[in-house]
Amino acid sequence: MPDEIKSPPPPPPPENEKPTADKPATPGGVKSTPSGSVQSQTTTTPTETSTPPKPAAPATPAKPAAPAAAGHPAPPKPAGPVPTPWDSPLVAKYKREYGSGINPLTHLGQNYFEVDRSLIPEILQLLRDDEKFDYCVDLTAVHYPKRERQFDVVWVLYSFSRNERIRVKTQIADGESLPSSVPLWATCNWLEREVYDMFGIKFDGHPDLKRILLPDGWKGFPLRKDYGILQQDNEWVQINLGIESGQ
Amino acid sequence: MHALVQYIESYLSSDKTPGTAGNWFWATVYVLLVFVGLSIAVIAMNWLERKILAHMQVRLGPMRVGPHGLLQPIADALKLLLKEDIIPDGADKVVFWIAPFIVVLAAFTVFVVVPFGPTHAITDMNIGILFMLGVSSLSVLGIVTAGWASNSHYPLIGALRSSAQMVSYEVAMGLAVVSAILMTSLNESSTGTLSMIGIVEAQKAQGEWFLFKFFPLGIIAFAIFAIAMVAETNRAPFDLPEAESELTAGFHTEYSGFRWSLFFLAEYSAMIAVSSIAVTLWLGGWLRPFPNLLHGTTWDLAFSFIPGIAFLLLGAMCFYNTARMPKHPLFKIQTIGLAGFGAVLALIGLVMFLPPVRERVGDIFWFSAKVAGFMYLYIWYRGTFPRYRFDQLMKVGWKVLLPTGLALLICTALWAMRSEVWTQVVVPVGMGFADFVRRLL
Amino acid sequence: MTDPRSLSPLDLDTPDKTFLDANELVINMGPQHPATHGVLRVILRLDGEKVLGLECVIGYLHRGVEKIAENRTYTMFNPYVDRMDYVAAVSNGLGYCEAVERLLSVEAPPRAQYIRVILTELNRIASHQLWLGTHALDIGAITPLFYTFRDREEILKIFEKYCGARLTTHAFRIGGLQYEAYDGFERDVKNFVSFVKPKIDEYEELLTTNRIWLERTKGVGVISGKDCIALGVTGPVLRASGVKWDIRKAQPYANYKNFDFEIPTGENGDTYDRYIVRMIEMRQSLRIIEQAVEGIPEGPIMAKVPKVMKPPVGEVYHSIEAPKGELGYFIVSDGSTQPYRVRVRPPSFVNLQALDLMCRDQLVADVIAVIGTLDIVLGEVDR
C-alpha cells in the first residue's frame, strides 16, 4: 500500500518565519498538516512548508537567472513574491550531481525544478525511482512565442510517501520532441496526447500519439499563443460538418 | 336461417368449451372476445405499470392525457401508429417485416387454451399445457430473426442473449410444470392430464391448490416457475435482451412505430400468458379462494358478489379522486372524464350483481384477479431489482434452477406414488435387493 | 491484473472479420448511448460478450476552456469553471478561486471559508447522489435514480437560495464570497442534514445487500492501488483500492484541517467497494457540514482584493479534492489582468484512462458498470 511506504521525512526545519508579508505562514492553502484524526499519516510531514527559512521575498527582488521570469513578456513590476532558490537535501544531492543543468526554485510555497532538456529522462526516472514521486499528477505545457525555446513543458509530480508535490519544468523549441514518460507513469499516455493535441509537442516512444480532444484531421494547435480564440480549421469544418463556418 | 340460430343456441346448453363442442360460431366469438380483452388488458397494463412504477419512485407518472393519465396509453398507441416506419437500409426487409408478427402470433396463439372458467376457453386440448409451452417458445424465433434482420450489432447481441436465455430457462420451467402435472394424476379418476381445464378440475377434485400440495414441493415448483417465467418474458431483472443501458434496446433497437408496438404488445401478452399458466397450474385457475373452508350456497352467493363489489369500489375510488380534483376551470373536462369513468365502472359493478351475469363472471373474475397479482409482481420486480449480468443469468438458470427442478421432480414422483406401488413394487424389490445383499455377505 | 504500462493501444486497423470468423466483434458504444453518461464514445473489441480491449474516443464536448481562460480576466473566467464538472460546480469554483488567491497571496476570511466548506460538501453529496442514481440505473435498478434526485433537489434549493443558481452556481469569488449567507441558511443546512441521513439509509436499503447488486458489482472492474497510482486515478476510486489518500487530509486546503472526519477506504478495489466508499463519503460530508454549520464565525466574507486583479508574475498549481478526484489548476500569470495559461487537471479525464484496464476480460454489461463507477462527467473530460 503506497501510503504506508514510510520514507524518512526531511529534517524538520524551524517553521516560524513568514514567507510573504500578507498572511502568516500560509500564502495559499498550504498549511502544516495536523495529520487528521483517523489517518495514518503521522509520517507525512508537509515538506512544502518545511523548506528551510527564506528571507522575506521582497528582500531579494531580482532573480534574473530564472529563465521563466526572464521569458515573460516584460513583467510590469515585481509586485509580489518572486521565485527564490530552493534548498533541501534532495535538491542538494541533485545539484551536486547535475550542477547547472537543474535549477531548483520555490515560489509561493511550491517547489519546482527547471531542468535542462537533455537531463529530463534521467531526472524523471530518478524522481520516480529514488525519490518515490510515484504519481504524475499532471503534464502540460505553456507557450511563450517570443522566446527562442518556445515551450515550457511542466510535469506535476506527487509522492505519496513524502506527501510532497513538485514540478519539473523544461524548455524546448518548436519542433523539438521529448522522450515519452509513459514507461514511467502510465497516466502520461493521455496527458501527452493532450499536450500534443494542443501544442504540437511530440513525445518519442509514446505508444499511440494522436489527437485526443480534437478530431484526427484537425490542423493547428489551439493552445499556442498564435492560434486565435475564434480561429478554427475551416477546411475540416467544411468537409466534415458541411457548413461554411462553425462560428 | 333457423338452423343457424339453432346451431348457435345449441351451444348454450353445453357445458363444454366451444372448441371442444365443435361450435364454430361461438369459437369465433370467443376468439374475438379474447383478442379484444387481451388488447384492453395490455393497454390497461401499460397504464398501470407506468402509474404503479411512478408511485414506487416518488413521482406521479402520466397525468396529462385524460384524468390521471388514463388516456395516455391510447395517445401512445396513436403516436406509434402514426410514426414513420423506418426499415434500416442494410436490413433484410422480408425477415425484418415478418419478425414482429411471429412474436405477436406466438404470444396470442397460446390464449387458445387458457381457461378463464370451466367453459370459458376457446378450446380445451388434451395437450393444453404442452401446446402453451411449445407455442410460447416459438416467440424466440421471432426475436432471433428480428435481431438478425436488423443487420446491426446491438440487436444481434440482444437476439443472441435472448435465445440463449429463453432456451435455458425453458428447461427449468418445463421441470416445474411436469411436477405439477404429476400431481394431477392423484385424481379420483386416477389419470393425469395435460389439459388446462383438467388441471384446474384436478385441483378442485383434490381440494387444494397445487401450490400447497406436498408441502413444500408445490411451493418450490411454483417458485422455480415464477423465476423462469420472468426470464422467459425478458422482464426485469432478466431483461438483458433489451437492457437499455447496455444494448440501447436490444433486439428491437432498429424497430419503430407500428412494428415496435407489436413487440410491445407481444411482450405484455406473453407476460399475461405465462402468468395464466402459473395461475392454472398452482393457484387453482378460476377457482375462488377457500372453496373447502367456506363452502355451501351462502358462501357461494357471498363470493359471487365480490366482482361487483370490486368494480363498485374502483368506481368509488374514481369518485373520490373526482372530489379531490382541483377546482380550476382548466380541470373541468378532466373532472367530468374521471367522474364518467367512475360511473362506467360503477355501472359495470351493478351489472355484475344481476344473477345471470353473477353466475358467469365469477370464474373470469377470479382468474383475472390472480393474473393481475402476477402483473403487479412484474412491476414490483422492475422497480426493485438491478439487472443480472449474462453469465450470472445463465448460472442461475443452469446451476440453481435446473438441479432444483430435477430434484423436485424426483421428490414429487416419489411422493406421488400410490400406496399399491409402494406395497407391490418398491417394498418387494427392496426386500429382494436386501436379501440379495445378505446372501452376498 | 496486467501491468497498465504494458497495455497496448487497441488495434482498429485490422479489418473487422466479424462475419467471417465470428470471433471478434467491434462495437461502437456511443457517443449517443444511454449509458455512457454523455458523449463518451467507446470502441469495444469483443469476443462474444467478453471485452478484449476498448478505446475511448473523447472530445465531443470540447469547448476549449483553457483557451477561453487566456482571453478572459481572472474574474471573468470564474463562471466558466462551473461548466466543466457541472455536477460539482461548487468544487470547481473553490479550486479555481483558491488557486488564484494563492497566486495573489490572499486568503479568504474565516467566515467565507466556513461557508465555502459547507457549500462544497453539500455539492459533494449532490454529486455522489447523482452518481448513485445513474450508476444504479446503468446496472438496471431504476428506482434509486428518483430517490436520489428527490433528495438532491433539497441541496439545489439551498444553492438557489444562496446564489440564485442551481447547477452552475458560481458561488465563490476570488478572495471570498460575493453573497452573505441568507437568513436561515444555517437552519436550512441543519434541516437538510437531518433530512438526508435517513435517505442515505434508504438508498443503502435498496442496494447494499441486494443480491443482484452484489453479484453485479463485486469483483467487477477491479483495479489495484498500484495501478491506480500509476494511472493517476484519484478520488473514491483510489480510496476504494485501499490507498488512504484524500487531499482534504493530506494537504488541507480551505479550512478542512478544522474538521473531524474520516477517509473511508475499500479493500478490493472493485465496483462494490467504490459504491461503499462513496456512500460513506456522503455521511462524512454530512459530518463536516454539521461541524461547519455549528462553527460559522462572524466577520467579513471578502478579503481585500484589488478591483482589477493583476497577480504578480509566477505560476501556481493548486488542487482540491473534488467529488471525482484531484482537481488541479495550474495557473501561469504574466502580471496582466488575464491569466497567461490556465491548465485544469480534470479528475474525470485522468480517471477515464483506467477504463481500458478495468474492463479487460470483463463482459459488456460490466463496461457499463465500470463507466458508471468511475463517475465521469464528460463536460470535464472534454473541457
Coordinates of C-alpha atoms in Angstrom, one line a residue, chain C:
Chain C
M1 CA -4.3 -7.8 -13.4
T2 CA -1.9 -6.8 -16.1
D3 CA 0.6 -4.0 -15.7
P4 CA -1.0 -0.9 -17.1
R5 CA 2.2 0.1 -18.7
S6 CA 2.2 -2.8 -21.0
L7 CA -1.3 -2.0 -22.3
S8 CA -1.1 -1.7 -26.0
P9 CA -3.5 0.6 -27.8
L10 CA -6.4 -1.0 -29.4
D11 CA -5.7 -2.1 -32.9
L12 CA -8.5 -1.0 -35.0
D13 CA -6.8 -1.0 -38.3
T14 CA -7.0 -4.7 -38.8
P15 CA -10.2 -5.3 -40.8
D16 CA -13.3 -6.3 -39.0
K17 CA -13.7 -10.0 -39.7
T18 CA -16.9 -10.2 -37.8
F19 CA -18.9 -12.1 -40.4
L20 CA -16.1 -14.3 -41.5
D21 CA -14.7 -15.9 -38.4
A22 CA -17.3 -14.6 -36.0
N23 CA -14.7 -14.5 -33.2
E24 CA -14.2 -10.8 -32.8
L25 CA -16.8 -8.1 -32.9
V26 CA -16.0 -4.4 -32.9
I27 CA -18.8 -2.5 -31.4
N28 CA -19.2 1.2 -31.2
M29 CA -20.7 2.4 -28.0
G30 CA -21.7 6.0 -28.0
P31 CA -21.5 8.9 -28.4
Q32 CA -25.2 8.5 -28.4
H33 CA -25.8 5.8 -26.0
P34 CA -28.0 5.7 -22.9
A35 CA -25.3 4.6 -20.5
T36 CA -22.1 6.5 -21.5
H37 CA -23.1 9.5 -19.4
G38 CA -23.0 12.0 -22.1
V39 CA -21.0 11.9 -25.3
L40 CA -18.3 9.4 -24.4
R41 CA -17.6 7.0 -27.3
V42 CA -16.1 3.7 -26.5
I43 CA -14.9 1.4 -29.2
L44 CA -15.2 -2.1 -27.9
R45 CA -13.5 -5.2 -29.2
L46 CA -15.5 -8.2 -28.2
D47 CA -15.1 -11.9 -28.2
G48 CA -18.7 -12.9 -27.8
E49 CA -19.6 -10.8 -24.8
K50 CA -16.1 -10.7 -23.4
V51 CA -14.2 -7.4 -23.8
L52 CA -10.8 -7.9 -25.4
G53 CA -10.0 -4.2 -25.3
L54 CA -11.5 -0.9 -25.7
E55 CA -10.6 2.6 -26.7
C56 CA -12.2 5.8 -25.6
V57 CA -12.8 8.5 -28.1
I58 CA -13.4 11.8 -26.4
G59 CA -13.6 15.4 -27.3
Y60 CA -17.2 15.6 -28.5
L61 CA -17.8 18.2 -25.8
H62 CA -14.6 20.1 -26.2
R63 CA -15.1 23.8 -25.7
G64 CA -11.6 25.0 -25.3
V65 CA -12.0 26.2 -21.8
E66 CA -8.3 26.6 -21.3
K67 CA -8.1 28.8 -24.4
I68 CA -11.0 30.8 -23.2
A69 CA -9.2 31.4 -20.0
E70 CA -6.4 33.1 -21.7
N71 CA -8.7 35.6 -23.2
R72 CA -10.7 36.4 -20.1
T73 CA -9.7 38.2 -16.9
Y74 CA -9.3 36.2 -13.8
T75 CA -12.7 37.2 -12.6
M76 CA -14.4 36.7 -15.9
F77 CA -13.1 33.1 -16.1
N78 CA -14.6 32.1 -12.8
P79 CA -18.1 31.2 -14.1
Y80 CA -16.5 29.1 -16.9
V81 CA -15.1 26.6 -14.5
D82 CA -18.6 25.7 -13.3
R83 CA -19.2 24.4 -16.8
M84 CA -16.6 21.7 -16.6
D85 CA -17.8 19.4 -14.0
Y86 CA -21.3 20.8 -14.0
V87 CA -22.4 18.2 -11.4
A88 CA -20.0 19.6 -8.9
A89 CA -19.7 23.2 -10.0
V90 CA -19.1 24.5 -6.5
S91 CA -16.0 22.3 -6.1
N92 CA -14.7 23.6 -9.4
G93 CA -15.2 27.2 -8.3
L94 CA -13.5 26.5 -5.0
G95 CA -10.4 25.1 -6.7
Y96 CA -10.1 28.0 -9.1
C97 CA -10.7 30.7 -6.5
E98 CA -8.2 29.2 -4.2
A99 CA -5.6 28.9 -6.9
V100 CA -5.9 32.5 -7.9
E101 CA -6.0 33.5 -4.3
R102 CA -2.7 31.7 -3.8
L103 CA -1.3 33.5 -6.8
L104 CA -2.4 36.8 -5.3
S105 CA -1.2 35.7 -1.8
V106 CA -4.5 36.5 -0.2
E107 CA -6.7 34.2 1.9
A108 CA -10.4 34.2 2.2
P109 CA -11.6 35.3 5.6
P110 CA -12.7 32.6 8.1
R111 CA -16.4 33.1 7.6
A112 CA -16.1 32.7 3.9
Q113 CA -14.0 29.6 4.4
Y114 CA -16.7 28.0 6.5
I115 CA -19.5 28.8 4.1
R116 CA -17.3 27.5 1.3
V117 CA -16.8 24.3 3.0
I118 CA -20.5 23.9 3.7
L119 CA -21.4 24.5 0.1
T120 CA -18.6 22.4 -1.3
E121 CA -19.6 19.4 0.9
L122 CA -23.2 19.8 0.0
N123 CA -22.1 19.7 -3.6
R124 CA -20.1 16.6 -2.9
I125 CA -23.2 14.9 -1.6
A126 CA -25.2 16.1 -4.6
S127 CA -22.5 14.8 -6.9
H128 CA -22.4 11.4 -5.2
Q129 CA -26.2 11.3 -5.3
L130 CA -26.3 11.9 -9.0
W131 CA -23.6 9.3 -9.4
L132 CA -25.5 6.8 -7.4
G133 CA -28.7 7.3 -9.3
T134 CA -27.2 7.0 -12.7
H135 CA -24.9 4.2 -11.7
A136 CA -27.7 2.1 -10.3
L137 CA -29.8 2.9 -13.4
D138 CA -27.0 1.6 -15.6
I139 CA -27.0 -1.6 -13.6
G140 CA -30.7 -1.8 -14.1
A141 CA -32.1 -0.6 -10.8
I142 CA -34.3 2.3 -11.9
T143 CA -35.7 3.3 -8.6
P144 CA -32.7 4.8 -6.8
L145 CA -32.4 7.4 -9.5
F146 CA -35.6 9.0 -8.5
Y147 CA -34.8 8.8 -4.8
T148 CA -31.5 10.5 -5.2
F149 CA -32.9 13.2 -7.5
R150 CA -35.6 13.9 -5.0
D151 CA -33.1 14.4 -2.2
R152 CA -30.6 16.2 -4.4
E153 CA -33.3 18.7 -5.1
E154 CA -33.0 19.9 -1.5
I155 CA -29.4 20.7 -2.0
L156 CA -30.1 22.6 -5.1
K157 CA -32.8 24.5 -3.3
I158 CA -30.1 25.7 -0.8
F159 CA -27.8 26.7 -3.6
E160 CA -30.6 28.5 -5.3
K161 CA -31.5 30.4 -2.2
Y162 CA -27.9 31.2 -1.6
C163 CA -26.8 32.4 -5.0
G164 CA -29.7 32.1 -7.3
A165 CA -28.4 29.3 -9.4
R166 CA -29.0 25.6 -9.0
L167 CA -26.4 23.9 -11.2
T168 CA -23.7 26.2 -12.4
T169 CA -23.6 28.2 -9.2
H170 CA -20.7 30.5 -9.5
A171 CA -21.0 30.6 -5.7
F172 CA -17.5 31.8 -4.8
R173 CA -15.4 34.8 -5.8
I174 CA -11.7 35.2 -5.7
G175 CA -11.0 36.4 -2.2
G176 CA -14.1 35.1 -0.6
L177 CA -17.8 35.2 -1.3
Q178 CA -20.0 37.6 -3.1
Y179 CA -23.0 36.9 -1.0
E180 CA -23.5 36.7 2.7
A181 CA -25.4 33.6 3.8
Y182 CA -29.1 34.3 3.6
D183 CA -31.3 34.4 6.7
G184 CA -32.0 30.9 7.7
F185 CA -29.0 29.4 5.9
E186 CA -27.9 27.6 9.0
R187 CA -31.4 26.3 9.7
D188 CA -31.8 25.1 6.1
V189 CA -28.5 23.3 6.2
K190 CA -29.2 21.7 9.5
N191 CA -32.6 20.6 8.3
F192 CA -31.1 19.1 5.2
V193 CA -28.6 17.1 7.3
S194 CA -31.3 15.6 9.4
F195 CA -33.4 15.1 6.3
V196 CA -30.9 13.3 4.2
K197 CA -29.4 11.0 6.8
P198 CA -32.3 8.5 6.7
K199 CA -32.5 8.9 3.0
I200 CA -29.0 7.6 2.6
D201 CA -30.0 4.6 4.7
E202 CA -32.9 4.2 2.3
Y203 CA -30.6 4.0 -0.7
E204 CA -28.5 1.5 1.1
E205 CA -31.5 -0.5 1.9
L206 CA -32.3 -0.8 -1.8
L207 CA -28.8 -1.7 -2.9
T208 CA -26.2 -2.6 -0.3
T209 CA -27.5 -6.1 0.5
N210 CA -29.4 -6.6 -2.7
R211 CA -28.2 -10.0 -4.1
I212 CA -28.2 -8.9 -7.7
W213 CA -26.5 -5.7 -6.9
L214 CA -23.8 -7.6 -5.1
E215 CA -23.3 -10.0 -7.9
R216 CA -23.2 -7.2 -10.4
T217 CA -20.7 -5.1 -8.5
K218 CA -18.4 -7.5 -6.5
G219 CA -15.3 -8.3 -8.4
V220 CA -16.2 -6.1 -11.3
G221 CA -13.7 -3.6 -12.6
V222 CA -11.1 -4.4 -10.1
I223 CA -8.1 -2.1 -10.1
S224 CA -5.3 -2.3 -7.6
G225 CA -3.9 0.6 -5.6
K226 CA -0.7 0.3 -7.5
D227 CA -2.4 0.5 -10.9
C228 CA -4.4 3.4 -9.6
I229 CA -1.3 5.4 -8.7
A230 CA 0.4 4.5 -12.0
L231 CA -2.6 5.7 -13.9
G232 CA -3.1 8.8 -11.8
V233 CA -6.5 7.7 -10.7
T234 CA -7.7 9.6 -7.7
G235 CA -10.7 10.2 -5.6
P236 CA -13.1 7.5 -4.4
V237 CA -11.7 5.1 -7.0
L238 CA -8.2 5.3 -5.5
R239 CA -9.6 5.1 -1.9
A240 CA -11.6 2.0 -2.8
S241 CA -8.4 0.3 -3.9
G242 CA -7.1 0.7 -0.4
V243 CA -5.0 3.9 -0.7
K244 CA -6.0 6.2 2.1
W245 CA -5.4 9.5 0.4
D246 CA -7.6 12.5 0.3
I247 CA -6.2 16.0 -0.3
R248 CA -8.5 17.3 2.4
K249 CA -6.3 15.4 4.8
A250 CA -3.0 15.1 3.0
Q251 CA -2.7 18.8 2.1
P252 CA -5.6 20.5 3.6
Y253 CA -7.0 23.5 1.7
A254 CA -9.7 25.9 2.7
N255 CA -10.1 25.1 6.4
Y256 CA -10.6 21.4 6.3
K257 CA -8.0 20.9 9.0
N258 CA -10.5 22.3 11.5
F259 CA -12.9 19.4 10.9
D260 CA -13.0 15.9 12.2
F261 CA -13.9 13.4 9.5
E262 CA -12.7 10.1 8.3
I263 CA -11.5 8.8 5.0
P264 CA -13.2 5.6 4.0
T265 CA -11.1 3.1 2.1
G266 CA -12.0 -0.1 0.4
E267 CA -10.0 -3.3 0.1
N268 CA -10.7 -5.0 -3.2
G269 CA -10.9 -2.0 -5.5
D270 CA -14.0 -3.3 -7.2
T271 CA -17.2 -1.6 -8.1
Y272 CA -18.9 -2.6 -4.8
D273 CA -16.1 -1.1 -2.7
R274 CA -16.3 2.1 -4.7
Y275 CA -20.0 2.2 -4.1
I276 CA -19.5 1.7 -0.3
V277 CA -16.7 4.3 -0.2
R278 CA -18.9 6.9 -1.8
M279 CA -21.8 6.1 0.5
I280 CA -19.6 6.6 3.5
E281 CA -18.2 9.7 2.0
M282 CA -21.7 11.2 1.8
R283 CA -22.1 10.5 5.5
Q284 CA -18.7 12.0 6.3
S285 CA -19.6 15.1 4.3
L286 CA -22.7 15.4 6.4
R287 CA -20.4 15.2 9.4
I288 CA -18.2 18.0 8.1
I289 CA -21.3 20.1 7.3
E290 CA -22.6 19.6 10.8
Q291 CA -19.4 20.8 12.3
A292 CA -19.0 23.7 10.0
V293 CA -22.5 24.9 10.4
E294 CA -22.1 25.0 14.1
G295 CA -18.9 26.9 13.9
I296 CA -19.5 29.6 11.3
P297 CA -17.7 32.6 12.7
E298 CA -18.8 36.2 12.3
G299 CA -16.8 38.6 10.2
P300 CA -16.2 39.7 6.7
I301 CA -16.8 37.4 3.8
M302 CA -14.4 39.0 1.4
A303 CA -10.7 39.5 1.7
K304 CA -9.0 42.7 0.4
V305 CA -8.7 42.0 -3.3
P306 CA -7.9 44.7 -5.8
K307 CA -10.8 45.6 -8.2
V308 CA -8.5 44.9 -11.2
M309 CA -6.8 41.7 -10.5
K310 CA -3.2 41.6 -11.6
P311 CA -1.5 38.8 -9.9
P312 CA 2.3 39.0 -9.8
V313 CA 4.3 37.1 -12.4
G314 CA 4.5 33.5 -11.4
E315 CA 2.8 30.2 -11.6
V316 CA 1.0 28.1 -9.1
Y317 CA -0.5 24.6 -9.0
H318 CA -3.3 24.2 -6.6
S319 CA -5.5 21.2 -6.3
I320 CA -8.5 20.2 -4.2
E321 CA -10.4 17.0 -3.6
A322 CA -13.3 17.3 -5.9
P323 CA -16.0 14.6 -5.6
K324 CA -14.4 12.8 -8.5
G325 CA -10.8 13.1 -7.5
E326 CA -7.9 15.5 -7.6
L327 CA -9.0 18.7 -9.4
G328 CA -6.0 20.8 -10.0
Y329 CA -5.5 24.3 -11.5
F330 CA -2.1 25.2 -12.9
I331 CA -2.2 28.9 -13.5
V332 CA 0.6 31.0 -15.1
S333 CA 0.4 34.7 -14.6
D334 CA 2.3 37.2 -16.6
G335 CA 1.3 40.1 -14.4
S336 CA -1.6 41.2 -16.6
T337 CA -5.3 41.0 -15.9
Q338 CA -5.6 37.9 -17.9
P339 CA -4.1 34.5 -17.0
Y340 CA -1.3 33.6 -19.3
R341 CA -2.2 30.0 -19.1
V342 CA -4.8 28.0 -17.1
R343 CA -4.4 24.3 -17.1
V344 CA -7.1 22.3 -15.5
R345 CA -6.2 18.9 -14.2
P346 CA -9.6 17.2 -14.5
P347 CA -10.1 14.1 -12.4
S348 CA -12.6 12.6 -14.8
F349 CA -10.2 12.8 -17.7
V350 CA -7.4 11.1 -15.9
N351 CA -9.7 8.5 -14.3
L352 CA -11.3 7.6 -17.6
Q353 CA -7.9 6.4 -18.7
A354 CA -8.3 3.5 -16.4
L355 CA -11.4 2.2 -18.2
D356 CA -9.4 0.0 -20.5
L357 CA -7.5 -1.7 -17.8
M358 CA -10.6 -2.2 -15.6
C359 CA -12.7 -3.6 -18.4
R360 CA -10.3 -6.1 -20.0
D361 CA -11.7 -9.6 -19.8
Q362 CA -15.0 -8.5 -18.4
L363 CA -18.3 -8.6 -20.1
V364 CA -20.2 -5.9 -22.0
A365 CA -22.5 -5.4 -19.1
D366 CA -19.5 -4.7 -16.9
V367 CA -18.2 -1.9 -19.1
I368 CA -21.4 -0.1 -18.3
A369 CA -20.9 -0.7 -14.6
V370 CA -17.3 0.5 -14.8
I371 CA -18.1 3.6 -16.7
G372 CA -20.7 4.3 -14.0
T373 CA -18.4 3.6 -11.1
L374 CA -15.7 5.8 -12.5
D375 CA -18.1 8.7 -12.1
I376 CA -17.1 10.7 -15.1
V377 CA -18.6 13.9 -16.3
L378 CA -18.0 14.5 -20.0
G379 CA -18.0 18.2 -19.6
E380 CA -14.9 17.8 -17.5
V381 CA -13.3 15.1 -19.6
D382 CA -13.5 17.2 -22.8
R383 CA -13.4 20.6 -21.3

